[in-house]
């Protein structure tokens, strides 16, 4: 298994990044939060998980080993593959997922595109004894990676498109959550990608 990857970030796209290692560009699928940490032309180090299928080898990259651990754990649930596992981590930080599973929070899990009540209940049932709750309390809006004031729109847009929404829907959702980000900036705080992505998903879920 490829457990980690270190090299220069040469490209960042919707849900993916290319890390050049020894002259070879490796395509890595990442969450919006992980992508927000990367900068083209700068060095990057990611924890990784290689998913092997008959027709493909797909590498997923994470900000740290804990994120990778949760990614691999949720795939043990029937019906949850790597794309859905990545979507779960795109909406919720690892500690938030642990808390949702430990607390039987179906509503939190169904915020993830592709997860309905039945799948959410299955996740809780099958992982309750395997995915331990976080040692410390986690706020409902745990901080993600603080983007620059002018960059949060790109990060949220990338996250939504990576989760399967159209660019047009992403633009509409961003327009509706912009006041939330503006309020954070006015208070002297950086908008948080994870919280804004959740807000955008709530907007899209009622359309």
mmCIF file with all atom_site columns, C-alpha atoms in Angstrom:
data_model
loop_
_atom_site.group_PDB
_atom_site.id
_atom_site.type_symbol
_atom_site.label_atom_id
_atom_site.label_alt_id
_atom_site.label_comp_id
_atom_site.label_asym_id
_atom_site.label_entity_id
_atom_site.label_seq_id
_atom_site.pdbx_PDB_ins_code
_atom_site.Cartn_x
_atom_site.Cartn_y
_atom_site.Cartn_z
_atom_site.occupancy
_atom_site.B_iso_or_equiv
_atom_site.pdbx_formal_charge
_atom_site.auth_seq_id
_atom_site.auth_comp_id
_atom_site.auth_asym_id
_atom_site.auth_atom_id
_atom_site.pdbx_PDB_model_num
ATOM 1   C CA . UNK A 1 1   ? 0.000   0.000  0.000   1.00 0.00 ? 1   UNK A CA 1
ATOM 2   C CA . UNK A 1 2   ? 1.160   3.571  -0.700  1.00 0.00 ? 2   UNK A CA 1
ATOM 3   C CA . UNK A 1 3   ? 0.909   5.091  2.790   1.00 0.00 ? 3   UNK A CA 1
ATOM 4   C CA . UNK A 1 4   ? 2.141   8.604  2.014   1.00 0.00 ? 4   UNK A CA 1
ATOM 5   C CA . UNK A 1 5   ? 3.179   10.904 -0.785  1.00 0.00 ? 5   UNK A CA 1
ATOM 6   C CA . UNK A 1 6   ? 5.595   13.840 -0.759  1.00 0.00 ? 6   UNK A CA 1
ATOM 7   C CA . UNK A 1 7   ? 6.486   16.096 -3.660  1.00 0.00 ? 7   UNK A CA 1
ATOM 8   C CA . UNK A 1 8   ? 5.662   19.309 -5.472  1.00 0.00 ? 8   UNK A CA 1
ATOM 9   C CA . UNK A 1 9   ? 2.065   20.265 -6.182  1.00 0.00 ? 9   UNK A CA 1
ATOM 10  C CA . UNK A 1 10  ? 1.847   20.934 -9.917  1.00 0.00 ? 10  UNK A CA 1
ATOM 11  C CA . UNK A 1 11  ? -1.930  21.205 -10.390 1.00 0.00 ? 11  UNK A CA 1
ATOM 12  C CA . UNK A 1 12  ? -5.134  21.486 -8.381  1.00 0.00 ? 12  UNK A CA 1
ATOM 13  C CA . UNK A 1 13  ? -8.517  20.690 -9.904  1.00 0.00 ? 13  UNK A CA 1
ATOM 14  C CA . UNK A 1 14  ? -12.069 19.871 -8.778  1.00 0.00 ? 14  UNK A CA 1
ATOM 15  C CA . UNK A 1 15  ? -11.502 17.198 -6.147  1.00 0.00 ? 15  UNK A CA 1
ATOM 16  C CA . UNK A 1 16  ? -7.991  16.301 -7.262  1.00 0.00 ? 16  UNK A CA 1
ATOM 17  C CA . UNK A 1 17  ? -4.379  17.420 -7.140  1.00 0.00 ? 17  UNK A CA 1
ATOM 18  C CA . UNK A 1 18  ? -1.290  16.356 -9.049  1.00 0.00 ? 18  UNK A CA 1
ATOM 19  C CA . UNK A 1 19  ? 1.817   15.808 -6.931  1.00 0.00 ? 19  UNK A CA 1
ATOM 20  C CA . UNK A 1 20  ? 5.084   15.392 -8.818  1.00 0.00 ? 20  UNK A CA 1
ATOM 21  C CA . UNK A 1 21  ? 7.335   12.763 -7.252  1.00 0.00 ? 21  UNK A CA 1
ATOM 22  C CA . UNK A 1 22  ? 10.627  11.948 -8.918  1.00 0.00 ? 22  UNK A CA 1
ATOM 23  C CA . UNK A 1 23  ? 9.508   13.441 -12.214 1.00 0.00 ? 23  UNK A CA 1
ATOM 24  C CA . UNK A 1 24  ? 6.189   11.549 -12.212 1.00 0.00 ? 24  UNK A CA 1
ATOM 25  C CA . UNK A 1 25  ? 2.904   13.396 -11.728 1.00 0.00 ? 25  UNK A CA 1
ATOM 26  C CA . UNK A 1 26  ? 0.613   11.425 -9.410  1.00 0.00 ? 26  UNK A CA 1
ATOM 27  C CA . UNK A 1 27  ? -3.128  12.200 -9.477  1.00 0.00 ? 27  UNK A CA 1
ATOM 28  C CA . UNK A 1 28  ? -4.567  12.197 -5.962  1.00 0.00 ? 28  UNK A CA 1
ATOM 29  C CA . UNK A 1 29  ? -8.250  12.510 -5.036  1.00 0.00 ? 29  UNK A CA 1
ATOM 30  C CA . UNK A 1 30  ? -8.721  14.755 -1.989  1.00 0.00 ? 30  UNK A CA 1
ATOM 31  C CA . UNK A 1 31  ? -11.351 16.480 0.140   1.00 0.00 ? 31  UNK A CA 1
ATOM 32  C CA . UNK A 1 32  ? -11.850 20.246 -0.266  1.00 0.00 ? 32  UNK A CA 1
ATOM 33  C CA . UNK A 1 33  ? -10.215 20.776 3.124   1.00 0.00 ? 33  UNK A CA 1
ATOM 34  C CA . UNK A 1 34  ? -7.092  18.927 2.056   1.00 0.00 ? 34  UNK A CA 1
ATOM 35  C CA . UNK A 1 35  ? -6.978  20.730 -1.285  1.00 0.00 ? 35  UNK A CA 1
ATOM 36  C CA . UNK A 1 36  ? -7.212  24.053 0.564   1.00 0.00 ? 36  UNK A CA 1
ATOM 37  C CA . UNK A 1 37  ? -3.843  23.315 2.169   1.00 0.00 ? 37  UNK A CA 1
ATOM 38  C CA . UNK A 1 38  ? -2.100  22.812 -1.142  1.00 0.00 ? 38  UNK A CA 1
ATOM 39  C CA . UNK A 1 39  ? -0.489  25.492 -3.280  1.00 0.00 ? 39  UNK A CA 1
ATOM 40  C CA . UNK A 1 40  ? 0.771   24.990 -6.831  1.00 0.00 ? 40  UNK A CA 1
ATOM 41  C CA . UNK A 1 41  ? 4.556   25.068 -6.895  1.00 0.00 ? 41  UNK A CA 1
ATOM 42  C CA . UNK A 1 42  ? 4.911   24.262 -3.197  1.00 0.00 ? 42  UNK A CA 1
ATOM 43  C CA . UNK A 1 43  ? 5.895   21.061 -1.440  1.00 0.00 ? 43  UNK A CA 1
ATOM 44  C CA . UNK A 1 44  ? 3.125   18.812 -0.145  1.00 0.00 ? 44  UNK A CA 1
ATOM 45  C CA . UNK A 1 45  ? 2.991   15.727 2.054   1.00 0.00 ? 45  UNK A CA 1
ATOM 46  C CA . UNK A 1 46  ? -0.187  13.653 2.181   1.00 0.00 ? 46  UNK A CA 1
ATOM 47  C CA . UNK A 1 47  ? -1.257  10.492 3.951   1.00 0.00 ? 47  UNK A CA 1
ATOM 48  C CA . UNK A 1 48  ? -2.661  8.240  1.223   1.00 0.00 ? 48  UNK A CA 1
ATOM 49  C CA . UNK A 1 49  ? -4.859  5.225  0.624   1.00 0.00 ? 49  UNK A CA 1
ATOM 50  C CA . UNK A 1 50  ? -4.675  3.192  -2.577  1.00 0.00 ? 50  UNK A CA 1
ATOM 51  C CA . UNK A 1 51  ? -7.964  1.692  -3.781  1.00 0.00 ? 51  UNK A CA 1
ATOM 52  C CA . UNK A 1 52  ? -7.404  -1.239 -6.127  1.00 0.00 ? 52  UNK A CA 1
ATOM 53  C CA . UNK A 1 53  ? -10.056 -2.307 -8.610  1.00 0.00 ? 53  UNK A CA 1
ATOM 54  C CA . UNK A 1 54  ? -9.824  -4.689 -11.567 1.00 0.00 ? 54  UNK A CA 1
ATOM 55  C CA . UNK A 1 55  ? -9.896  -1.797 -14.016 1.00 0.00 ? 55  UNK A CA 1
ATOM 56  C CA . UNK A 1 56  ? -8.157  0.922  -12.010 1.00 0.00 ? 56  UNK A CA 1
ATOM 57  C CA . UNK A 1 57  ? -5.779  2.023  -9.273  1.00 0.00 ? 57  UNK A CA 1
ATOM 58  C CA . UNK A 1 58  ? -7.009  5.161  -7.503  1.00 0.00 ? 58  UNK A CA 1
ATOM 59  C CA . UNK A 1 59  ? -4.993  7.085  -4.943  1.00 0.00 ? 59  UNK A CA 1
ATOM 60  C CA . UNK A 1 60  ? -6.743  9.168  -2.285  1.00 0.00 ? 60  UNK A CA 1
ATOM 61  C CA . UNK A 1 61  ? -4.843  11.793 -0.319  1.00 0.00 ? 61  UNK A CA 1
ATOM 62  C CA . UNK A 1 62  ? -5.481  13.188 3.158   1.00 0.00 ? 62  UNK A CA 1
ATOM 63  C CA . UNK A 1 63  ? -4.212  15.969 5.379   1.00 0.00 ? 63  UNK A CA 1
ATOM 64  C CA . UNK A 1 64  ? -3.241  13.469 8.074   1.00 0.00 ? 64  UNK A CA 1
ATOM 65  C CA . UNK A 1 65  ? -3.338  9.823  9.092   1.00 0.00 ? 65  UNK A CA 1
ATOM 66  C CA . UNK A 1 66  ? -6.540  10.266 11.122  1.00 0.00 ? 66  UNK A CA 1
ATOM 67  C CA . UNK A 1 67  ? -8.476  11.404 8.078   1.00 0.00 ? 67  UNK A CA 1
ATOM 68  C CA . UNK A 1 68  ? -7.175  8.373  6.181   1.00 0.00 ? 68  UNK A CA 1
ATOM 69  C CA . UNK A 1 69  ? -8.132  6.066  9.060   1.00 0.00 ? 69  UNK A CA 1
ATOM 70  C CA . UNK A 1 70  ? -11.731 7.282  9.035   1.00 0.00 ? 70  UNK A CA 1
ATOM 71  C CA . UNK A 1 71  ? -11.847 7.066  5.219   1.00 0.00 ? 71  UNK A CA 1
ATOM 72  C CA . UNK A 1 72  ? -10.829 3.403  5.362   1.00 0.00 ? 72  UNK A CA 1
ATOM 73  C CA . UNK A 1 73  ? -13.094 2.596  8.327   1.00 0.00 ? 73  UNK A CA 1
ATOM 74  C CA . UNK A 1 74  ? -16.327 3.839  6.760   1.00 0.00 ? 74  UNK A CA 1
ATOM 75  C CA . UNK A 1 75  ? -15.721 1.741  3.651   1.00 0.00 ? 75  UNK A CA 1
ATOM 76  C CA . UNK A 1 76  ? -16.215 -1.376 5.763   1.00 0.00 ? 76  UNK A CA 1
ATOM 77  C CA . UNK A 1 77  ? -19.922 -0.552 5.773   1.00 0.00 ? 77  UNK A CA 1
ATOM 78  C CA . UNK A 1 78  ? -21.880 -2.305 3.030   1.00 0.00 ? 78  UNK A CA 1
ATOM 79  C CA . UNK A 1 79  ? -22.737 0.119  0.237   1.00 0.00 ? 79  UNK A CA 1
ATOM 80  C CA . UNK A 1 80  ? -20.083 2.692  1.137   1.00 0.00 ? 80  UNK A CA 1
ATOM 81  C CA . UNK A 1 81  ? -17.319 2.896  -1.462  1.00 0.00 ? 81  UNK A CA 1
ATOM 82  C CA . UNK A 1 82  ? -14.344 5.251  -1.697  1.00 0.00 ? 82  UNK A CA 1
ATOM 83  C CA . UNK A 1 83  ? -16.246 8.058  -3.450  1.00 0.00 ? 83  UNK A CA 1
ATOM 84  C CA . UNK A 1 84  ? -18.949 8.118  -0.788  1.00 0.00 ? 84  UNK A CA 1
ATOM 85  C CA . UNK A 1 85  ? -16.330 7.839  1.960   1.00 0.00 ? 85  UNK A CA 1
ATOM 86  C CA . UNK A 1 86  ? -14.536 10.865 0.507   1.00 0.00 ? 86  UNK A CA 1
ATOM 87  C CA . UNK A 1 87  ? -17.846 12.747 0.294   1.00 0.00 ? 87  UNK A CA 1
ATOM 88  C CA . UNK A 1 88  ? -18.391 12.062 4.005   1.00 0.00 ? 88  UNK A CA 1
ATOM 89  C CA . UNK A 1 89  ? -15.037 13.603 4.825   1.00 0.00 ? 89  UNK A CA 1
ATOM 90  C CA . UNK A 1 90  ? -15.747 16.512 2.503   1.00 0.00 ? 90  UNK A CA 1
ATOM 91  C CA . UNK A 1 91  ? -18.788 17.431 4.595   1.00 0.00 ? 91  UNK A CA 1
ATOM 92  C CA . UNK A 1 92  ? -17.597 16.397 8.063   1.00 0.00 ? 92  UNK A CA 1
ATOM 93  C CA . UNK A 1 93  ? -14.166 16.481 9.688   1.00 0.00 ? 93  UNK A CA 1
ATOM 94  C CA . UNK A 1 94  ? -13.003 13.111 11.112  1.00 0.00 ? 94  UNK A CA 1
ATOM 95  C CA . UNK A 1 95  ? -13.953 14.013 14.695  1.00 0.00 ? 95  UNK A CA 1
ATOM 96  C CA . UNK A 1 96  ? -17.391 15.152 13.555  1.00 0.00 ? 96  UNK A CA 1
ATOM 97  C CA . UNK A 1 97  ? -17.966 11.809 11.828  1.00 0.00 ? 97  UNK A CA 1
ATOM 98  C CA . UNK A 1 98  ? -16.840 9.957  14.935  1.00 0.00 ? 98  UNK A CA 1
ATOM 99  C CA . UNK A 1 99  ? -19.212 12.041 17.032  1.00 0.00 ? 99  UNK A CA 1
ATOM 100 C CA . UNK A 1 100 ? -22.117 11.499 14.616  1.00 0.00 ? 100 UNK A CA 1
ATOM 101 C CA . UNK A 1 101 ? -21.608 7.735  14.662  1.00 0.00 ? 101 UNK A CA 1
ATOM 102 C CA . UNK A 1 102 ? -21.171 7.555  18.437  1.00 0.00 ? 102 UNK A CA 1
ATOM 103 C CA . UNK A 1 103 ? -24.264 9.699  19.006  1.00 0.00 ? 103 UNK A CA 1
ATOM 104 C CA . UNK A 1 104 ? -26.425 7.998  16.386  1.00 0.00 ? 104 UNK A CA 1
ATOM 105 C CA . UNK A 1 105 ? -26.871 11.301 14.563  1.00 0.00 ? 105 UNK A CA 1
ATOM 106 C CA . UNK A 1 106 ? -28.715 10.276 11.391  1.00 0.00 ? 106 UNK A CA 1
ATOM 107 C CA . UNK A 1 107 ? -29.404 13.892 10.443  1.00 0.00 ? 107 UNK A CA 1
ATOM 108 C CA . UNK A 1 108 ? -25.689 14.774 10.360  1.00 0.00 ? 108 UNK A CA 1
ATOM 109 C CA . UNK A 1 109 ? -24.868 11.776 8.179   1.00 0.00 ? 109 UNK A CA 1
ATOM 110 C CA . UNK A 1 110 ? -27.675 12.452 5.706   1.00 0.00 ? 110 UNK A CA 1
ATOM 111 C CA . UNK A 1 111 ? -26.141 15.872 4.999   1.00 0.00 ? 111 UNK A CA 1
ATOM 112 C CA . UNK A 1 112 ? -23.697 13.944 2.824   1.00 0.00 ? 112 UNK A CA 1
ATOM 113 C CA . UNK A 1 113 ? -24.845 13.667 -0.818  1.00 0.00 ? 113 UNK A CA 1
ATOM 114 C CA . UNK A 1 114 ? -25.625 10.017 -1.524  1.00 0.00 ? 114 UNK A CA 1
ATOM 115 C CA . UNK A 1 115 ? -26.453 9.039  2.063   1.00 0.00 ? 115 UNK A CA 1
ATOM 116 C CA . UNK A 1 116 ? -30.106 8.543  2.928   1.00 0.00 ? 116 UNK A CA 1
ATOM 117 C CA . UNK A 1 117 ? -31.588 7.531  6.294   1.00 0.00 ? 117 UNK A CA 1
ATOM 118 C CA . UNK A 1 118 ? -31.152 3.807  5.661   1.00 0.00 ? 118 UNK A CA 1
ATOM 119 C CA . UNK A 1 119 ? -27.481 4.079  4.784   1.00 0.00 ? 119 UNK A CA 1
ATOM 120 C CA . UNK A 1 120 ? -26.933 6.469  7.707   1.00 0.00 ? 120 UNK A CA 1
ATOM 121 C CA . UNK A 1 121 ? -28.483 3.964  10.111  1.00 0.00 ? 121 UNK A CA 1
ATOM 122 C CA . UNK A 1 122 ? -26.327 1.199  8.641   1.00 0.00 ? 122 UNK A CA 1
ATOM 123 C CA . UNK A 1 123 ? -23.198 3.318  9.111   1.00 0.00 ? 123 UNK A CA 1
ATOM 124 C CA . UNK A 1 124 ? -24.097 3.933  12.750  1.00 0.00 ? 124 UNK A CA 1
ATOM 125 C CA . UNK A 1 125 ? -24.941 0.289  13.413  1.00 0.00 ? 125 UNK A CA 1
ATOM 126 C CA . UNK A 1 126 ? -21.820 -1.168 11.801  1.00 0.00 ? 126 UNK A CA 1
ATOM 127 C CA . UNK A 1 127 ? -19.304 1.421  13.040  1.00 0.00 ? 127 UNK A CA 1
ATOM 128 C CA . UNK A 1 128 ? -20.538 2.326  16.503  1.00 0.00 ? 128 UNK A CA 1
ATOM 129 C CA . UNK A 1 129 ? -18.089 -0.089 18.140  1.00 0.00 ? 129 UNK A CA 1
ATOM 130 C CA . UNK A 1 130 ? -15.311 0.452  15.576  1.00 0.00 ? 130 UNK A CA 1
ATOM 131 C CA . UNK A 1 131 ? -15.140 4.223  15.140  1.00 0.00 ? 131 UNK A CA 1
ATOM 132 C CA . UNK A 1 132 ? -14.460 5.649  18.591  1.00 0.00 ? 132 UNK A CA 1
ATOM 133 C CA . UNK A 1 133 ? -15.865 9.031  19.586  1.00 0.00 ? 133 UNK A CA 1
ATOM 134 C CA . UNK A 1 134 ? -13.343 11.888 19.769  1.00 0.00 ? 134 UNK A CA 1
ATOM 135 C CA . UNK A 1 135 ? -11.568 12.291 23.088  1.00 0.00 ? 135 UNK A CA 1
ATOM 136 C CA . UNK A 1 136 ? -12.535 15.984 23.283  1.00 0.00 ? 136 UNK A CA 1
ATOM 137 C CA . UNK A 1 137 ? -15.882 17.647 22.514  1.00 0.00 ? 137 UNK A CA 1
ATOM 138 C CA . UNK A 1 138 ? -16.290 18.839 18.938  1.00 0.00 ? 138 UNK A CA 1
ATOM 139 C CA . UNK A 1 139 ? -18.276 21.934 18.043  1.00 0.00 ? 139 UNK A CA 1
ATOM 140 C CA . UNK A 1 140 ? -21.003 21.688 15.411  1.00 0.00 ? 140 UNK A CA 1
ATOM 141 C CA . UNK A 1 141 ? -18.903 23.790 13.108  1.00 0.00 ? 141 UNK A CA 1
ATOM 142 C CA . UNK A 1 142 ? -15.435 22.455 13.705  1.00 0.00 ? 142 UNK A CA 1
ATOM 143 C CA . UNK A 1 143 ? -12.882 24.618 11.973  1.00 0.00 ? 143 UNK A CA 1
ATOM 144 C CA . UNK A 1 144 ? -11.685 23.532 8.589   1.00 0.00 ? 144 UNK A CA 1
ATOM 145 C CA . UNK A 1 145 ? -8.733  25.059 6.821   1.00 0.00 ? 145 UNK A CA 1
ATOM 146 C CA . UNK A 1 146 ? -8.938  28.856 6.855   1.00 0.00 ? 146 UNK A CA 1
ATOM 147 C CA . UNK A 1 147 ? -8.636  30.050 3.268   1.00 0.00 ? 147 UNK A CA 1
ATOM 148 C CA . UNK A 1 148 ? -7.587  33.516 2.289   1.00 0.00 ? 148 UNK A CA 1
ATOM 149 C CA . UNK A 1 149 ? -10.487 35.963 2.312   1.00 0.00 ? 149 UNK A CA 1
ATOM 150 C CA . UNK A 1 150 ? -10.639 35.958 -1.478  1.00 0.00 ? 150 UNK A CA 1
ATOM 151 C CA . UNK A 1 151 ? -10.215 32.207 -1.879  1.00 0.00 ? 151 UNK A CA 1
ATOM 152 C CA . UNK A 1 152 ? -13.124 30.649 0.019   1.00 0.00 ? 152 UNK A CA 1
ATOM 153 C CA . UNK A 1 153 ? -15.411 30.824 -3.022  1.00 0.00 ? 153 UNK A CA 1
ATOM 154 C CA . UNK A 1 154 ? -13.000 28.770 -5.133  1.00 0.00 ? 154 UNK A CA 1
ATOM 155 C CA . UNK A 1 155 ? -12.582 26.175 -2.385  1.00 0.00 ? 155 UNK A CA 1
ATOM 156 C CA . UNK A 1 156 ? -16.320 25.739 -1.808  1.00 0.00 ? 156 UNK A CA 1
ATOM 157 C CA . UNK A 1 157 ? -16.974 25.686 -5.556  1.00 0.00 ? 157 UNK A CA 1
ATOM 158 C CA . UNK A 1 158 ? -14.327 22.970 -5.984  1.00 0.00 ? 158 UNK A CA 1
ATOM 159 C CA . UNK A 1 159 ? -15.851 20.968 -3.156  1.00 0.00 ? 159 UNK A CA 1
ATOM 160 C CA . UNK A 1 160 ? -19.376 21.112 -4.553  1.00 0.00 ? 160 UNK A CA 1
ATOM 161 C CA . UNK A 1 161 ? -18.314 20.187 -8.079  1.00 0.00 ? 161 UNK A CA 1
ATOM 162 C CA . UNK A 1 162 ? -16.218 17.361 -6.631  1.00 0.00 ? 162 UNK A CA 1
ATOM 163 C CA . UNK A 1 163 ? -19.335 16.078 -4.867  1.00 0.00 ? 163 UNK A CA 1
ATOM 164 C CA . UNK A 1 164 ? -21.192 15.934 -8.173  1.00 0.00 ? 164 UNK A CA 1
ATOM 165 C CA . UNK A 1 165 ? -23.046 19.238 -8.349  1.00 0.00 ? 165 UNK A CA 1
ATOM 166 C CA . UNK A 1 166 ? -22.975 21.311 -11.523 1.00 0.00 ? 166 UNK A CA 1
ATOM 167 C CA . UNK A 1 167 ? -20.919 24.482 -11.706 1.00 0.00 ? 167 UNK A CA 1
ATOM 168 C CA . UNK A 1 168 ? -24.143 26.453 -12.074 1.00 0.00 ? 168 UNK A CA 1
ATOM 169 C CA . UNK A 1 169 ? -25.636 24.965 -8.887  1.00 0.00 ? 169 UNK A CA 1
ATOM 170 C CA . UNK A 1 170 ? -22.367 25.609 -7.064  1.00 0.00 ? 170 UNK A CA 1
ATOM 171 C CA . UNK A 1 171 ? -22.434 29.260 -8.130  1.00 0.00 ? 171 UNK A CA 1
ATOM 172 C CA . UNK A 1 172 ? -26.014 29.675 -6.925  1.00 0.00 ? 172 UNK A CA 1
ATOM 173 C CA . UNK A 1 173 ? -25.278 28.086 -3.547  1.00 0.00 ? 173 UNK A CA 1
ATOM 174 C CA . UNK A 1 174 ? -22.182 30.264 -3.097  1.00 0.00 ? 174 UNK A CA 1
ATOM 175 C CA . UNK A 1 175 ? -24.221 33.389 -3.833  1.00 0.00 ? 175 UNK A CA 1
ATOM 176 C CA . UNK A 1 176 ? -26.639 32.439 -1.039  1.00 0.00 ? 176 UNK A CA 1
ATOM 177 C CA . UNK A 1 177 ? -23.977 31.679 1.584   1.00 0.00 ? 177 UNK A CA 1
ATOM 178 C CA . UNK A 1 178 ? -21.834 34.725 0.732   1.00 0.00 ? 178 UNK A CA 1
ATOM 179 C CA . UNK A 1 179 ? -23.445 36.848 3.503   1.00 0.00 ? 179 UNK A CA 1
ATOM 180 C CA . UNK A 1 180 ? -22.329 34.239 6.052   1.00 0.00 ? 180 UNK A CA 1
ATOM 181 C CA . UNK A 1 181 ? -18.730 34.502 4.861   1.00 0.00 ? 181 UNK A CA 1
ATOM 182 C CA . UNK A 1 182 ? -18.935 38.298 4.711   1.00 0.00 ? 182 UNK A CA 1
ATOM 183 C CA . UNK A 1 183 ? -20.132 38.388 8.317   1.00 0.00 ? 183 UNK A CA 1
ATOM 184 C CA . UNK A 1 184 ? -17.126 36.314 9.392   1.00 0.00 ? 184 UNK A CA 1
ATOM 185 C CA . UNK A 1 185 ? -14.775 38.667 7.565   1.00 0.00 ? 185 UNK A CA 1
ATOM 186 C CA . UNK A 1 186 ? -16.462 41.719 9.070   1.00 0.00 ? 186 UNK A CA 1
ATOM 187 C CA . UNK A 1 187 ? -15.874 40.233 12.532  1.00 0.00 ? 187 UNK A CA 1
ATOM 188 C CA . UNK A 1 188 ? -12.180 39.798 11.746  1.00 0.00 ? 188 UNK A CA 1
ATOM 189 C CA . UNK A 1 189 ? -12.396 36.029 11.314  1.00 0.00 ? 189 UNK A CA 1
ATOM 190 C CA . UNK A 1 190 ? -11.414 33.958 8.288   1.00 0.00 ? 190 UNK A CA 1
ATOM 191 C CA . UNK A 1 191 ? -14.338 32.072 6.682   1.00 0.00 ? 191 UNK A CA 1
ATOM 192 C CA . UNK A 1 192 ? -14.048 28.333 7.324   1.00 0.00 ? 192 UNK A CA 1
ATOM 193 C CA . UNK A 1 193 ? -14.303 26.078 4.261   1.00 0.00 ? 193 UNK A CA 1
ATOM 194 C CA . UNK A 1 194 ? -15.910 23.162 6.127   1.00 0.00 ? 194 UNK A CA 1
ATOM 195 C CA . UNK A 1 195 ? -18.679 25.311 7.633   1.00 0.00 ? 195 UNK A CA 1
ATOM 196 C CA . UNK A 1 196 ? -19.362 27.107 4.359   1.00 0.00 ? 196 UNK A CA 1
ATOM 197 C CA . UNK A 1 197 ? -19.476 23.826 2.442   1.00 0.00 ? 197 UNK A CA 1
ATOM 198 C CA . UNK A 1 198 ? -22.074 22.508 4.900   1.00 0.00 ? 198 UNK A CA 1
ATOM 199 C CA . UNK A 1 199 ? -24.126 25.671 4.458   1.00 0.00 ? 199 UNK A CA 1
ATOM 200 C CA . UNK A 1 200 ? -23.950 25.332 0.663   1.00 0.00 ? 200 UNK A CA 1
ATOM 201 C CA . UNK A 1 201 ? -25.072 21.709 0.865   1.00 0.00 ? 201 UNK A CA 1
ATOM 202 C CA . UNK A 1 202 ? -28.035 22.727 2.992   1.00 0.00 ? 202 UNK A CA 1
ATOM 203 C CA . UNK A 1 203 ? -28.985 25.280 0.338   1.00 0.00 ? 203 UNK A CA 1
ATOM 204 C CA . UNK A 1 204 ? -28.781 22.675 -2.416  1.00 0.00 ? 204 UNK A CA 1
ATOM 205 C CA . UNK A 1 205 ? -30.659 20.042 -0.428  1.00 0.00 ? 205 UNK A CA 1
ATOM 206 C CA . UNK A 1 206 ? -33.858 22.130 -0.391  1.00 0.00 ? 206 UNK A CA 1
ATOM 207 C CA . UNK A 1 207 ? -33.814 22.921 -4.117  1.00 0.00 ? 207 UNK A CA 1
#
